Coordinates of C-alpha atoms in Angstrom, one line a residue:
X1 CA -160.8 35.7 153.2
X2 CA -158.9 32.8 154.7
X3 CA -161.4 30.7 157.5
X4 CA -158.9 30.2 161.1
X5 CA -158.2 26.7 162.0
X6 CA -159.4 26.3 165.3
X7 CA -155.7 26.0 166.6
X8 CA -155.6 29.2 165.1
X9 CA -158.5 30.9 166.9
X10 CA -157.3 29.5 169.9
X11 CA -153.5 31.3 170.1
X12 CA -155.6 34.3 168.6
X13 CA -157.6 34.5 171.9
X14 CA -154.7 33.7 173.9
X15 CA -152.7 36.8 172.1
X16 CA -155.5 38.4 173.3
X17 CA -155.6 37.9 176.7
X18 CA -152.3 38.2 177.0
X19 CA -152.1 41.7 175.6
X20 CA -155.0 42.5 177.9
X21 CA -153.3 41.5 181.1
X22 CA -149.8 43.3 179.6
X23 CA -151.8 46.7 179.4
X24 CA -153.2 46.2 182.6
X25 CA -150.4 48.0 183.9
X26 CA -151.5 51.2 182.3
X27 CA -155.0 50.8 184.0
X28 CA -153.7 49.8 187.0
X29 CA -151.4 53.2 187.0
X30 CA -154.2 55.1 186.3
X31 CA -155.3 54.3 189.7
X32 CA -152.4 55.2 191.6
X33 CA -154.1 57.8 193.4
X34 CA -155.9 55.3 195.2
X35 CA -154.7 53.3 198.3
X36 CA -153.9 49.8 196.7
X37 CA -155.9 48.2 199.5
X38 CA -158.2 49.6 198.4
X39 CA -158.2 49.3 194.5
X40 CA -157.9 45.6 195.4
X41 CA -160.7 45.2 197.5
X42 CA -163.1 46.9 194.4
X43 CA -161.4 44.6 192.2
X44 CA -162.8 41.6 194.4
X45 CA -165.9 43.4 194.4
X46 CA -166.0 43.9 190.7
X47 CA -165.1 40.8 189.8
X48 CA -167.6 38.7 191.7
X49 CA -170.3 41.2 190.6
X50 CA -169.0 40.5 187.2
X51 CA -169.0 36.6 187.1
X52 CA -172.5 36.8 188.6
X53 CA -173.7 38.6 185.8
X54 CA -171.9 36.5 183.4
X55 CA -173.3 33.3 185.2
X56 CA -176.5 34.2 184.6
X57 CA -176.5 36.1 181.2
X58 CA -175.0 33.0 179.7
X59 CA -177.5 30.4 181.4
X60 CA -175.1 28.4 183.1
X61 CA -176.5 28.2 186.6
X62 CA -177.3 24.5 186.8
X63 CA -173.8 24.0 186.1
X64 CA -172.4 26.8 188.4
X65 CA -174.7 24.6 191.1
X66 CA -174.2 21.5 190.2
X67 CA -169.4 21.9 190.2
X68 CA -170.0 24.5 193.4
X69 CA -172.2 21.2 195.3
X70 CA -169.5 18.9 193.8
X71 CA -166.9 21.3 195.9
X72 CA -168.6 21.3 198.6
X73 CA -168.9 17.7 199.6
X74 CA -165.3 17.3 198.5
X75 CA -163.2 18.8 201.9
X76 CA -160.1 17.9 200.0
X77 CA -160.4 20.0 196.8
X78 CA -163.0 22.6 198.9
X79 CA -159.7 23.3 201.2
X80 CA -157.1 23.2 198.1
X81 CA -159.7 26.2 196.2
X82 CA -159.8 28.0 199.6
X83 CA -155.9 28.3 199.2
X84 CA -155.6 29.4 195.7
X85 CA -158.4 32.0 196.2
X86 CA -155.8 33.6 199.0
X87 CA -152.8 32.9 197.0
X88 CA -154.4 34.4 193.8
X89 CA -155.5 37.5 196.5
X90 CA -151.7 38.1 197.4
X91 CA -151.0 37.7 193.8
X92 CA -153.1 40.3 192.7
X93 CA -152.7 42.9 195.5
X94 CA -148.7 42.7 195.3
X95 CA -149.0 43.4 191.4
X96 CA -151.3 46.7 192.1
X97 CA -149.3 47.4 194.6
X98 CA -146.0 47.3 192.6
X99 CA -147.8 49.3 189.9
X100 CA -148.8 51.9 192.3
X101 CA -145.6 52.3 193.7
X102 CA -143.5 52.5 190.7
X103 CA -141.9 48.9 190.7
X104 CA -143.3 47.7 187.7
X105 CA -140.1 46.3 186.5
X106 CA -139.8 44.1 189.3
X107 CA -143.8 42.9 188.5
X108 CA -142.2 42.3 184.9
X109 CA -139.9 40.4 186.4
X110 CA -141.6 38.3 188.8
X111 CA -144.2 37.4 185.3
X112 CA -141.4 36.0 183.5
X113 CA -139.7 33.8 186.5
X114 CA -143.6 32.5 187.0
X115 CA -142.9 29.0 184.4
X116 CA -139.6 28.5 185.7
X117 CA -141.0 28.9 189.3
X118 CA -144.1 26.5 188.5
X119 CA -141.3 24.1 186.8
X120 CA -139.4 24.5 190.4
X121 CA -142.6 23.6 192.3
X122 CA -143.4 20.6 189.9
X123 CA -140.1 19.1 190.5
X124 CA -139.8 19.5 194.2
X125 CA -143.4 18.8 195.6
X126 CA -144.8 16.6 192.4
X127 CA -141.9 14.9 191.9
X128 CA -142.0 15.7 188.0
X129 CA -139.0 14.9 185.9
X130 CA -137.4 17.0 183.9
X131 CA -136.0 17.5 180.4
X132 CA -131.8 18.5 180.1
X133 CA -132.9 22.0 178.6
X134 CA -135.9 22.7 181.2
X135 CA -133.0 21.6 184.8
X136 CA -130.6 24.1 183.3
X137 CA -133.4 26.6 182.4
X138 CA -133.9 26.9 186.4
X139 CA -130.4 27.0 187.2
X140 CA -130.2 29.6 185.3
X141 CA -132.8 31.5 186.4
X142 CA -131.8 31.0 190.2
X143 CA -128.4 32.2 188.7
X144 CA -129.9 35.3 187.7
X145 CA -131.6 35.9 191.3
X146 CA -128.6 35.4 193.1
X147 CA -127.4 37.8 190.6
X148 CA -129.9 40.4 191.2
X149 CA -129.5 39.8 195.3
X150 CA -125.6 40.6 194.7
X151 CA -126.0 43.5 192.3
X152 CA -128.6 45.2 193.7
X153 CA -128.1 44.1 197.1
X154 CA -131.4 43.1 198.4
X155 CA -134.0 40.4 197.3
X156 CA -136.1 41.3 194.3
X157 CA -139.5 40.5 196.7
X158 CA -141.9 42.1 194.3
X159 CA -140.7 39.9 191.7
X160 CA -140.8 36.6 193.8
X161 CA -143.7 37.0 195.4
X162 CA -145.8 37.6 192.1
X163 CA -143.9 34.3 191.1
X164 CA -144.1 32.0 194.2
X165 CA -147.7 33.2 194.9
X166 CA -148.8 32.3 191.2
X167 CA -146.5 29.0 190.9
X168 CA -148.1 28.0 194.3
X169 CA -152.1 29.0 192.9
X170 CA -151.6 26.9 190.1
X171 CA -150.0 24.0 192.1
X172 CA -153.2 24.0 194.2
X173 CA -155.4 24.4 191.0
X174 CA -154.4 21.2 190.3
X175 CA -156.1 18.9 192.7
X176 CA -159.7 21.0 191.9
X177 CA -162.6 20.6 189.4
X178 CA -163.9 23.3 188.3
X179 CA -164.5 25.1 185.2
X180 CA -162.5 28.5 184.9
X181 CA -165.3 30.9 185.4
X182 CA -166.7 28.7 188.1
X183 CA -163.2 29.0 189.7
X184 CA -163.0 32.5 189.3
X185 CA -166.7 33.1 191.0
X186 CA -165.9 30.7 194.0
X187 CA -162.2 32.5 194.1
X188 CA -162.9 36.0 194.5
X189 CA -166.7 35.0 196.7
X190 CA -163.9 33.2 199.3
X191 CA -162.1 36.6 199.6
X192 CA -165.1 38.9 199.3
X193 CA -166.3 38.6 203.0
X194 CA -162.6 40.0 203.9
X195 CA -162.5 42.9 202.0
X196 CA -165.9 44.0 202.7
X197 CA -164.6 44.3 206.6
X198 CA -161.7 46.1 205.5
X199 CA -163.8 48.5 203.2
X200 CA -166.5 48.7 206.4
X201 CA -164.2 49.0 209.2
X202 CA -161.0 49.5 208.5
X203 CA -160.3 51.3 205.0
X204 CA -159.4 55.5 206.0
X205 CA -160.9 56.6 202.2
X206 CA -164.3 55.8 200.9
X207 CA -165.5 56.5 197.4
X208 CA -166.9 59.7 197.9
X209 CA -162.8 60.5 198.3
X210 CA -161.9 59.7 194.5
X211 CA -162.4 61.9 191.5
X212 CA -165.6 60.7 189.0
X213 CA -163.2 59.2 186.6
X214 CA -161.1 57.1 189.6
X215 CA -164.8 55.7 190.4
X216 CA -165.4 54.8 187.0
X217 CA -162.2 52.7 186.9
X218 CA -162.8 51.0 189.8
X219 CA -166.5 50.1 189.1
X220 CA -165.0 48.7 185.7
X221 CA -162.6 46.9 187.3
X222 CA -164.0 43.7 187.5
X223 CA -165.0 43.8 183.6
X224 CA -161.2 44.2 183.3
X225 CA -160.4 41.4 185.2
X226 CA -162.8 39.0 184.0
X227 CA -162.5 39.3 180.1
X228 CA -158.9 38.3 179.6
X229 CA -159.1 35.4 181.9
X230 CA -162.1 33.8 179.4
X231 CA -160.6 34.7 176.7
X232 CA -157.3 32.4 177.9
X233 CA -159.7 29.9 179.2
X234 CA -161.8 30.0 175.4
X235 CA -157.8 30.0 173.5
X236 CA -157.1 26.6 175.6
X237 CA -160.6 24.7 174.6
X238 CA -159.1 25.2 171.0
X239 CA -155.3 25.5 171.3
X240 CA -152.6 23.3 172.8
X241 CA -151.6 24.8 176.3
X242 CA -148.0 23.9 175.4
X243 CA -148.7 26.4 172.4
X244 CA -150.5 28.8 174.2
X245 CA -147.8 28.6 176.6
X246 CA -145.2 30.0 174.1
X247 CA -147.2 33.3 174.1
X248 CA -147.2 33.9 177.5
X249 CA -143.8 35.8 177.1
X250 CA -145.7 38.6 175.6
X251 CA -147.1 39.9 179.0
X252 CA -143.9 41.0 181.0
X253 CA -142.3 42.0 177.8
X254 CA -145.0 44.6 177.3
X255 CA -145.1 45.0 180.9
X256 CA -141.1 46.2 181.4
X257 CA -141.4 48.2 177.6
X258 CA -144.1 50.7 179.8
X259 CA -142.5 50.5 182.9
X260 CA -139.6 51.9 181.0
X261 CA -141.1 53.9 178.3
X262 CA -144.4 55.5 179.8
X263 CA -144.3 55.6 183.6
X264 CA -140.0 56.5 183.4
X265 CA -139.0 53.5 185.6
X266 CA -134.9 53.0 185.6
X267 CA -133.3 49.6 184.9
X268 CA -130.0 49.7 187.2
X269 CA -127.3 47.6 185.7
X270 CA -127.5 45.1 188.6
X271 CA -131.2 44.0 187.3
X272 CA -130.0 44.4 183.8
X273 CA -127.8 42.0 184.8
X274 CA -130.2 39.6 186.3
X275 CA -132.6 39.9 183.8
X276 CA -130.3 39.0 180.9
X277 CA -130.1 35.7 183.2
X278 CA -133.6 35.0 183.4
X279 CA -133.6 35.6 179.7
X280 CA -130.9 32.4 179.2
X281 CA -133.2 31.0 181.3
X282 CA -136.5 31.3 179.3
X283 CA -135.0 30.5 176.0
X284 CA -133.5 27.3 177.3
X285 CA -136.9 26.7 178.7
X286 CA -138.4 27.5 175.4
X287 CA -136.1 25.1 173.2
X288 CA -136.7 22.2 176.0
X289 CA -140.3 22.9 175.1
X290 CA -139.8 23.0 171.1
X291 CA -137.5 19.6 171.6
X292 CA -140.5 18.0 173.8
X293 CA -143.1 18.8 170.8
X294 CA -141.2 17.4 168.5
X295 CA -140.4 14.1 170.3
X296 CA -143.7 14.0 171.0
X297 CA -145.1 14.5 167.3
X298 CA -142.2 11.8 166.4
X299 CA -143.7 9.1 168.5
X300 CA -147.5 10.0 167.5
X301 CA -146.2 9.3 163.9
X302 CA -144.5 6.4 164.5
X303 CA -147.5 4.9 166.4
X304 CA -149.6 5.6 163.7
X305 CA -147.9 4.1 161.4
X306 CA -147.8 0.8 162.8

């Protein structure tokens, strides 16, 4: 039996969690029953109770401490995580929502603009440059909006707010220090307090209102959420991100395929339409990337060889 390279482990964990988060849909829809409110406050719930465990089962606290202080005293980066936890919140509650509600075509949609969005956001606010292939890749895809507006006659919102709130989280990620389950803890602890007022005061359904197996879900929910998001964070300790990256595609193509084979969602031309633009726009994207590799392995050569 052939022994994995550990650029090999690392795209087989991020194939991983990226199949996890694609088939989240289906456990997402199995809650539909549920107010999404509310499915996203248990997930918050969950998922802190989850990283807590984790924090502690693998013996980490010092270092939990120790990046939390760090925070702390830093007002800068402490404001910067405060944002991405709420941006990460709208990200999360919008895709449960969608899934809920039967627009999980325009989640799939919004999951494949995210790089070109984050490439947007780069260029406008960091100042990045950018490659020939990777300017025309977001011309295309803004192509392909506009499309969608004039097709279908209304903004896909779904779709860009899964995209804008995501490109935005990782803008703010960023400026911060912390490991990825250290962010995760401090994320969903930031948003906690909030959905513990709406679940006390405000929510119209408790628990006692959901069938045993609905209960289940949402007690598992922060498992769920937790174990693709280490996986990706273990694939890029041994992987590239630029190769991880390439895999990322996976996750709304799995996403549409169910939205269109299981739960019966419709594709109306006008999307079609749209979407075959946003496809232009991720292969451009994706050779820019292939032609950046390769320059880039050119040069490392060349260096080495003098």
């Amino acid at each position: 039996m052939l022994a994995l390279t550990k650029t090999q482990k690392g795209l087989l964990l991020g194939v991983s969690a990226y199949l996890l988060w694609a088939f989240l849909s289906l456990y997402w829809k199995l809650l539909a029953g549920v107010n999404a409110y509310n499915t996203f406050s248990y997930r918050i719930i969950g998922t802190a109770l989850t990283m807590l465990v984790y924090m502690l089962v693998s013996s980490n606290r010092q270092r939990y401490g120790r990046e939390l202080k760090e925070l702390w005293l830093d007002k800068k980066q402490f404001y910067r995580a405060i944002g991405a936890a709420f941006l990460i919140a709208i990200n999360w509650l919008t895709y449960i929502y969608a899934i809920a509600n039967g627009h999980a075509t325009g989640s799939s949609l919004g999951y494949y603009m995210m790089p070109l969005v984050s490439v947007l956001l780069a260029l406008i606010i960091l100042k990045e440059s950018l490659t020939p292939a990777t300017t025309l890749a977001v011309l295309v895809a803004a192509v392909g909006v506009g499309v969608l507006v004039w097709q279908t006659g209304h903004l896909p919102s779904i779709a860009l707010i899964l995209a804008f709130s995501f490109g935005f989280y990782g803008l703010l990620k960023k400026g911060i220090k912390l490991s990825s389950d250290v962010a995760m803890l401090f994320e969903v602890g930031a948003i906690l307090p909030f959905v513990l007022i709406y679940l006390i005061f405000f929510s119209q359904e408790t628990l006692t209102d959901y069938s045993l197996w609905e209960d289940i879900l949402l007690a598992l929910s922060g498992i769920i959420t937790a174990i693709p998001l280490l996986l990706y964070a273990e694939s890029l300790k041994r992987a590239p991100l630029n190769l991880v990256g390439f895999i990322q595609y996976l996750n709304p193509t799995i996403q549409l395929l169910i939205a269109l084979s299981i739960f019966g969602e419709k594709l109306s031309r006008g999307q079609l339409y749209g979407l075959i633009f946003i496809w232009l726009a991720i292969g451009l994207f994706v050779v820019g990337q292939i032609i950046l590799m390769r320059k880039s392995s050119k040069t490392t050569l060349s260096e080495i060889g003098h």
